[in-house]
Amino acid sequence: MSLLNRTTKHEEAELNLIPLIDVMSVLVAFLLIYTADVDIVQNTKGVEVPQSTAETKAQQSVVVTITKEHLFVQGEVVAEIADIEASSEPLVEPLRQVLDRPMLLGGGDGPEQREVTVIADKALPFDLVRKVMATCTATTYGKISLAVLQK
Amino acid sequence: MSTTNARSFAAGGSLLQGSFTNRVRKPAEVMLVPMIDIFTVLVTFLLMTAVFSRVTILQLDLPSADSVGAASPPQFRLEVIVRENGFELTNGETLIAALPKTLDGEYDFAQLSQLAQQLKSENPQVDDASVLMERQVRYDYLIQVMDAIRSAPESTADARAGVPRRELFTNIAVGEAP
C-alpha cells in the first residue's frame, strides 16, 4: 500500500505555473504601455544628449540627429561632420536638399507649424549646431526643438 | 484501491483498455507551456527595446518675419553672452554683469541663476531672453545656460522635495556672440 501511494504521488507532481504566468502578464502589459509613448525620439544611440530640467514631451516631428561623425535626418545619413566643419558656408547644403523634400512633413500645413527636433551630442561645438539650426529655418521649418534628457 | 488495480492491470492489458482508463483518469489541462514560451520571448524583446530615460524637448523661440514688423516699444530683454572665459549679461545695449569662470575653470552657473532671478523680480512681465554663444563653446553649455535662466527652484530644499520650479525667462532665442 505504501509503495503504491508513493508511485501515484510521484506521477502527479507538477510545476505551479499559474503565478509565473500572472507575473509575466503584468510585465508584458507594463512594458507594452511603457514603450508606447517614448518611441518618437528613440534612436539616440551613439549620441550623448545633454541633461536638462525641461518637462515638455517630445512631439512627432522631423528628427535631425548630430553625432560626432555623421548628420542624420530621420535615421538616414546626410553628411559627415568633418565636411560641415571644413566648409565655410553658413548653411549645410546636403541637409537643405533633404529638408526641402516635399514628402518630409513635420506635422502641420503652414511653414510656421512645421517642426524639427535636433538631437545633438553635448560635446559638439555650438557653431556646428548653429549651422544645422540655421539650415532648418532657412528651409520651411518654423519651429526648432532641442532634445534633452530629463534630469 | 480498485482504480489503482485497474490501472496496473491496464498497463499490461489491451490497447483499448489502456486508452479507456486514460480518458477516465486524466483531468482536463490547459496547455500552459507554449503560452509561457511566448510570454518569455515578449518580455525579453520589450525589455531590450525599452528606453528607460525620458527624452524631453526644449523649444526655441525663433523670431518670425511678421513679429519684426509689429515691433513693440523697446523694453528690457535679457541677453546672456557665453564666451570662452565666462558669461556676460546685457539688457541688449548695456552690460549688466560679467561673470568670469570660477577658479577651477567652470562656468559660474550658480551666480547666473541668482542674477536671472534678481532680474526677473525687477522685470516680472518680461519672458524673452537670448543666449548668444561663441563658436567653439560646447553645445552642452547652451542647454545648461538655458536651464539656468529658464527656471529656478524656489529654494534648495524645495528642489529636493520636487516642488515645481519658478519660471523665469521662458522664451529663449539662440544666436551667435557678437
Short mmCIF file of C-alpha atoms in Angstrom, two decimals:
data_model
loop_
_atom_site.label_atom_id
_atom_site.label_comp_id
_atom_site.label_asym_id
_atom_site.label_seq_id
_atom_site.Cartn_x
_atom_site.Cartn_y
_atom_site.Cartn_z
CA MET A 1 0.00 0.00 0.00
CA SER A 2 2.68 2.47 0.99
CA LEU A 3 4.63 1.63 -2.14
CA LEU A 4 1.55 2.17 -4.32
CA ASN A 5 0.86 5.54 -2.67
CA ARG A 6 4.37 6.77 -3.39
CA THR A 7 4.12 5.97 -7.07
CA THR A 8 0.87 7.85 -7.55
CA LYS A 9 2.26 10.91 -5.74
CA HIS A 10 5.29 10.92 -7.97
CA GLU A 11 3.18 10.87 -11.11
CA GLU A 12 1.09 13.86 -10.12
CA ALA A 13 3.96 16.17 -9.21
CA GLU A 14 3.51 19.33 -11.29
CA LEU A 15 5.08 22.76 -11.71
CA ASN A 16 2.98 25.54 -10.28
CA LEU A 17 2.82 27.65 -13.43
CA ILE A 18 -0.14 29.94 -12.82
CA PRO A 19 1.71 32.51 -10.62
CA LEU A 20 4.51 32.62 -13.17
CA ILE A 21 2.05 33.45 -15.90
CA ASP A 22 0.44 36.10 -13.72
CA VAL A 23 3.76 37.85 -13.19
CA MET A 24 4.63 37.65 -16.86
CA SER A 25 1.28 39.06 -17.96
CA VAL A 26 1.76 42.05 -15.70
CA LEU A 27 5.31 42.54 -17.03
CA VAL A 28 4.16 42.35 -20.64
CA ALA A 29 1.33 44.80 -20.05
CA PHE A 30 3.63 47.23 -18.23
CA LEU A 31 6.32 47.13 -20.89
CA LEU A 32 3.82 47.49 -23.73
CA ILE A 33 2.35 50.62 -22.17
CA TYR A 34 5.75 51.99 -21.27
CA THR A 35 7.21 51.62 -24.76
CA ALA A 36 4.14 53.16 -26.38
CA ASP A 37 4.94 56.81 -25.62
CA VAL A 38 8.71 57.02 -25.90
CA ASP A 39 9.22 55.83 -29.45
CA ILE A 40 9.03 59.27 -31.03
CA VAL A 41 12.62 60.25 -30.35
CA GLN A 42 14.17 56.91 -29.69
CA ASN A 43 17.24 56.30 -31.78
CA THR A 44 19.63 58.31 -29.64
CA LYS A 45 22.25 55.59 -29.66
CA GLY A 46 25.76 56.93 -30.11
CA VAL A 47 24.66 60.41 -29.10
CA GLU A 48 25.22 61.74 -25.62
CA VAL A 49 22.28 64.07 -25.21
CA PRO A 50 22.69 66.84 -22.62
CA GLN A 51 20.60 66.80 -19.48
CA SER A 52 18.08 69.47 -18.67
CA THR A 53 15.19 70.29 -16.37
CA ALA A 54 12.80 70.64 -19.32
CA GLU A 55 9.49 68.84 -18.94
CA THR A 56 7.91 69.30 -22.36
CA LYS A 57 7.28 65.95 -24.02
CA ALA A 58 8.62 65.24 -27.47
CA GLN A 59 6.15 65.56 -30.33
CA GLN A 60 6.01 63.94 -33.71
CA SER A 61 8.37 65.89 -35.93
CA VAL A 62 11.28 65.64 -38.30
CA VAL A 63 14.28 64.41 -36.32
CA VAL A 64 17.76 65.69 -37.15
CA THR A 65 20.47 63.81 -35.27
CA ILE A 66 24.04 65.07 -34.97
CA THR A 67 26.56 62.54 -33.73
CA LYS A 68 30.29 63.09 -33.51
CA GLU A 69 30.76 61.72 -37.04
CA HIS A 70 27.56 61.99 -39.04
CA LEU A 71 24.45 64.04 -39.58
CA PHE A 72 21.20 62.07 -39.84
CA VAL A 73 17.72 63.09 -40.90
CA GLN A 74 15.08 60.56 -39.81
CA GLY A 75 17.81 57.93 -39.44
CA GLU A 76 19.30 58.50 -42.89
CA VAL A 77 22.91 59.65 -43.22
CA VAL A 78 23.03 63.05 -44.87
CA ALA A 79 26.51 64.46 -44.30
CA GLU A 80 29.80 63.95 -42.49
CA ILE A 81 30.57 66.23 -39.57
CA ALA A 82 34.14 66.76 -40.78
CA ASP A 83 32.85 68.08 -44.11
CA ILE A 84 30.49 70.51 -42.43
CA GLU A 85 33.20 71.82 -40.16
CA ALA A 86 35.61 72.22 -43.06
CA SER A 87 33.21 74.21 -45.23
CA SER A 88 32.94 77.93 -44.66
CA GLU A 89 29.38 78.21 -45.95
CA PRO A 90 26.78 79.39 -43.44
CA LEU A 91 24.32 76.61 -44.35
CA VAL A 92 24.67 72.84 -44.66
CA GLU A 93 23.85 72.26 -48.32
CA PRO A 94 23.14 68.46 -48.25
CA LEU A 95 20.85 68.96 -45.24
CA ARG A 96 18.99 71.74 -47.05
CA GLN A 97 18.34 69.47 -50.01
CA VAL A 98 16.94 66.70 -47.79
CA LEU A 99 14.78 69.08 -45.76
CA ASP A 100 13.32 70.56 -48.94
CA ARG A 101 11.82 67.21 -49.94
CA PRO A 102 8.06 67.59 -50.06
CA MET A 103 7.50 64.16 -48.50
CA LEU A 104 9.21 65.17 -45.29
CA LEU A 105 6.42 66.80 -43.32
CA GLY A 106 6.97 67.70 -39.69
CA GLY A 107 3.27 67.96 -38.86
CA GLY A 108 1.03 70.91 -39.67
CA ASP A 109 0.44 72.53 -43.02
CA GLY A 110 1.94 76.00 -42.93
CA PRO A 111 5.67 76.56 -42.58
CA GLU A 112 5.08 78.12 -39.16
CA GLN A 113 3.79 74.82 -37.77
CA ARG A 114 6.40 72.51 -39.22
CA GLU A 115 8.77 71.31 -36.60
CA VAL A 116 12.29 69.95 -36.35
CA THR A 117 13.73 68.18 -33.32
CA VAL A 118 17.50 68.42 -33.09
CA ILE A 119 19.27 65.65 -31.18
CA ALA A 120 22.88 66.71 -30.78
CA ASP A 121 25.84 65.32 -28.89
CA LYS A 122 26.75 67.56 -25.97
CA ALA A 123 30.45 67.66 -26.82
CA LEU A 124 29.91 69.30 -30.21
CA PRO A 125 30.89 72.92 -30.72
CA PHE A 126 28.00 75.37 -30.84
CA ASP A 127 29.00 76.57 -34.30
CA LEU A 128 28.01 73.22 -35.82
CA VAL A 129 24.64 73.10 -34.10
CA ARG A 130 24.01 76.71 -35.13
CA LYS A 131 24.72 75.85 -38.78
CA VAL A 132 22.24 72.98 -38.65
CA MET A 133 19.60 75.14 -36.97
CA ALA A 134 20.16 77.94 -39.48
CA THR A 135 19.66 75.45 -42.31
CA CYS A 136 16.40 74.26 -40.75
CA THR A 137 14.99 77.78 -40.50
CA ALA A 138 16.26 78.67 -43.97
CA THR A 139 14.08 75.87 -45.38
CA THR A 140 10.43 75.66 -44.45
CA TYR A 141 10.61 74.80 -40.77
CA GLY A 142 9.19 77.34 -38.35
CA LYS A 143 9.87 75.58 -35.05
CA ILE A 144 13.03 74.08 -33.63
CA SER A 145 13.23 71.95 -30.52
CA LEU A 146 16.35 70.61 -28.84
CA ALA A 147 16.09 67.10 -27.48
CA VAL A 148 17.40 66.69 -23.93
CA LEU A 149 17.32 64.04 -21.24
CA GLN A 150 15.18 64.80 -18.25
CA LYS A 151 17.26 65.05 -15.08
CA MET B 1 -7.74 0.75 -4.37
CA SER B 2 -9.85 -0.57 -7.16
CA THR B 3 -8.70 2.17 -9.58
CA THR B 4 -5.02 1.55 -9.00
CA ASN B 5 -5.69 -2.07 -9.56
CA ALA B 6 -7.42 -1.35 -12.80
CA ARG B 7 -4.54 0.81 -13.88
CA SER B 8 -1.82 -1.65 -13.20
CA PHE B 9 -3.90 -4.15 -14.98
CA ALA B 10 -4.36 -1.86 -17.98
CA ALA B 11 -0.66 -1.31 -18.37
CA GLY B 12 -0.25 -4.90 -19.32
CA GLY B 13 -3.69 -5.16 -20.90
CA SER B 14 -5.06 -4.45 -24.34
CA LEU B 15 -4.79 -1.13 -26.18
CA LEU B 16 -8.49 -0.43 -25.92
CA GLN B 17 -8.48 -0.82 -22.22
CA GLY B 18 -5.48 1.48 -21.78
CA SER B 19 -6.98 4.39 -23.71
CA PHE B 20 -10.25 4.00 -21.89
CA THR B 21 -8.68 4.25 -18.45
CA ASN B 22 -6.60 7.21 -19.51
CA ARG B 23 -9.68 9.12 -20.58
CA VAL B 24 -11.29 8.49 -17.27
CA ARG B 25 -8.34 9.30 -15.04
CA LYS B 26 -6.52 12.29 -16.52
CA PRO B 27 -8.06 15.69 -15.68
CA ALA B 28 -8.52 18.28 -18.46
CA GLU B 29 -5.43 20.51 -18.69
CA VAL B 30 -4.75 23.89 -20.25
CA MET B 31 -1.65 23.95 -22.43
CA LEU B 32 0.36 26.50 -20.49
CA VAL B 33 3.86 25.80 -21.69
CA PRO B 34 3.57 27.34 -25.21
CA MET B 35 1.93 30.38 -23.66
CA ILE B 36 4.83 30.80 -21.26
CA ASP B 37 7.24 30.47 -24.16
CA ILE B 38 5.57 33.33 -25.99
CA PHE B 39 5.46 35.46 -22.88
CA THR B 40 9.13 34.92 -22.18
CA VAL B 41 10.07 35.98 -25.69
CA LEU B 42 7.80 39.03 -25.44
CA VAL B 43 9.25 40.08 -22.11
CA THR B 44 12.86 39.84 -23.29
CA PHE B 45 12.06 41.68 -26.52
CA LEU B 46 10.25 44.51 -24.76
CA LEU B 47 12.95 44.80 -22.12
CA MET B 48 15.61 45.15 -24.80
CA THR B 49 13.75 47.83 -26.74
CA ALA B 50 12.57 49.78 -23.71
CA VAL B 51 14.18 53.16 -23.19
CA PHE B 52 14.47 53.93 -19.55
CA SER B 53 15.50 57.55 -19.90
CA ARG B 54 12.88 60.10 -20.74
CA VAL B 55 13.63 62.33 -23.69
CA THR B 56 12.09 65.76 -23.43
CA ILE B 57 12.49 68.85 -25.59
CA LEU B 58 13.44 72.49 -25.16
CA GLN B 59 11.54 74.68 -27.56
CA LEU B 60 13.40 77.58 -29.05
CA ASP B 61 11.87 80.97 -29.65
CA LEU B 62 12.51 81.78 -33.28
CA PRO B 63 11.90 85.35 -34.37
CA SER B 64 9.29 85.10 -37.13
CA ALA B 65 9.07 87.55 -40.00
CA ASP B 66 5.80 89.19 -39.00
CA SER B 67 6.78 89.82 -35.39
CA VAL B 68 9.61 92.03 -36.60
CA GLY B 69 7.12 94.25 -38.42
CA ALA B 70 4.98 94.74 -35.34
CA ALA B 71 7.89 95.91 -33.25
CA SER B 72 6.85 96.61 -29.69
CA PRO B 73 8.35 99.59 -27.87
CA PRO B 74 11.85 98.77 -26.69
CA GLN B 75 11.77 97.01 -23.39
CA PHE B 76 14.09 95.00 -21.26
CA ARG B 77 15.41 91.86 -22.89
CA LEU B 78 17.92 89.66 -21.13
CA GLU B 79 20.93 88.67 -23.20
CA VAL B 80 23.46 86.16 -21.96
CA ILE B 81 26.66 86.09 -23.96
CA VAL B 82 28.63 82.90 -23.43
CA ARG B 83 32.31 83.46 -24.12
CA GLU B 84 35.23 81.12 -23.76
CA ASN B 85 36.20 82.76 -20.50
CA GLY B 86 32.83 83.40 -18.89
CA PHE B 87 29.36 84.92 -19.12
CA GLU B 88 28.34 88.47 -19.94
CA LEU B 89 24.83 89.64 -19.14
CA THR B 90 23.43 92.60 -21.05
CA ASN B 91 19.99 94.11 -21.49
CA GLY B 92 20.51 94.37 -25.23
CA GLU B 93 22.60 97.55 -25.08
CA THR B 94 24.48 97.94 -21.85
CA LEU B 95 26.41 95.45 -19.83
CA ILE B 96 24.72 94.39 -16.59
CA ALA B 97 27.29 91.98 -15.22
CA ALA B 98 30.26 89.92 -16.27
CA LEU B 99 30.72 86.52 -14.71
CA PRO B 100 34.16 85.08 -15.36
CA LYS B 101 34.78 81.37 -14.98
CA THR B 102 35.43 80.14 -11.48
CA LEU B 103 38.89 79.22 -10.34
CA ASP B 104 38.56 75.60 -11.37
CA GLY B 105 37.74 76.59 -14.94
CA GLU B 106 33.97 76.02 -14.81
CA TYR B 107 31.24 78.44 -15.76
CA ASP B 108 29.56 80.10 -12.78
CA PHE B 109 26.02 78.75 -13.18
CA ALA B 110 25.02 79.41 -9.56
CA GLN B 111 25.77 83.10 -9.94
CA LEU B 112 23.98 83.22 -13.32
CA SER B 113 20.87 81.67 -11.81
CA GLN B 114 20.98 84.19 -8.95
CA LEU B 115 21.24 87.12 -11.35
CA ALA B 116 18.47 85.77 -13.55
CA GLN B 117 16.14 85.51 -10.55
CA GLN B 118 17.02 89.04 -9.48
CA LEU B 119 16.40 90.43 -12.98
CA LYS B 120 13.12 88.54 -13.22
CA SER B 121 11.88 90.08 -9.96
CA GLU B 122 12.83 93.52 -11.30
CA ASN B 123 11.03 92.88 -14.62
CA PRO B 124 8.27 90.39 -13.81
CA GLN B 125 6.39 90.84 -17.11
CA VAL B 126 9.38 90.05 -19.33
CA ASP B 127 9.66 86.49 -20.65
CA ASP B 128 12.12 86.96 -23.51
CA ALA B 129 15.81 86.20 -23.37
CA SER B 130 18.62 85.45 -25.77
CA VAL B 131 21.61 83.20 -25.38
CA LEU B 132 24.49 84.24 -27.62
CA MET B 133 27.31 81.75 -27.84
CA GLU B 134 30.83 81.93 -29.15
CA ARG B 135 31.55 79.45 -31.90
CA GLN B 136 33.76 76.99 -30.08
CA VAL B 137 31.76 76.73 -26.87
CA ARG B 138 30.32 73.27 -26.32
CA TYR B 139 26.64 72.70 -27.10
CA ASP B 140 26.16 71.27 -23.61
CA TYR B 141 26.69 74.72 -22.09
CA LEU B 142 23.88 76.14 -24.22
CA ILE B 143 21.45 73.73 -22.58
CA GLN B 144 22.84 74.48 -19.12
CA VAL B 145 22.59 78.24 -19.62
CA MET B 146 19.04 77.87 -20.92
CA ASP B 147 18.18 75.83 -17.84
CA ALA B 148 19.67 78.44 -15.54
CA ILE B 149 17.70 81.36 -16.96
CA ARG B 150 14.54 79.44 -17.81
CA SER B 151 13.53 78.37 -14.35
CA ALA B 152 14.81 78.25 -10.82
CA PRO B 153 13.89 76.22 -7.77
CA GLU B 154 12.14 78.20 -5.03
CA SER B 155 14.85 77.09 -2.64
CA THR B 156 17.35 74.28 -2.40
CA ALA B 157 15.09 72.37 -0.01
CA ASP B 158 12.20 72.63 -2.47
CA ALA B 159 14.39 71.37 -5.28
CA ARG B 160 14.94 68.17 -3.38
CA ALA B 161 11.27 67.83 -2.47
CA GLY B 162 10.20 68.09 -6.10
CA VAL B 163 8.27 71.35 -5.80
CA PRO B 164 7.58 72.87 -9.26
CA ARG B 165 10.24 75.32 -10.34
CA ARG B 166 9.61 79.03 -10.65
CA GLU B 167 9.57 80.15 -14.25
CA LEU B 168 11.91 82.97 -15.22
CA PHE B 169 12.63 83.75 -18.87
CA THR B 170 10.80 81.09 -20.85
CA ASN B 171 11.06 82.39 -24.43
CA ILE B 172 14.70 81.88 -25.26
CA ALA B 173 16.28 82.69 -28.59
CA VAL B 174 19.71 81.41 -29.57
CA GLY B 175 22.34 83.20 -31.59
CA GLU B 176 25.97 83.80 -32.20
CA ALA B 177 28.01 86.06 -29.94
CA PRO B 178 29.00 89.43 -31.43
#
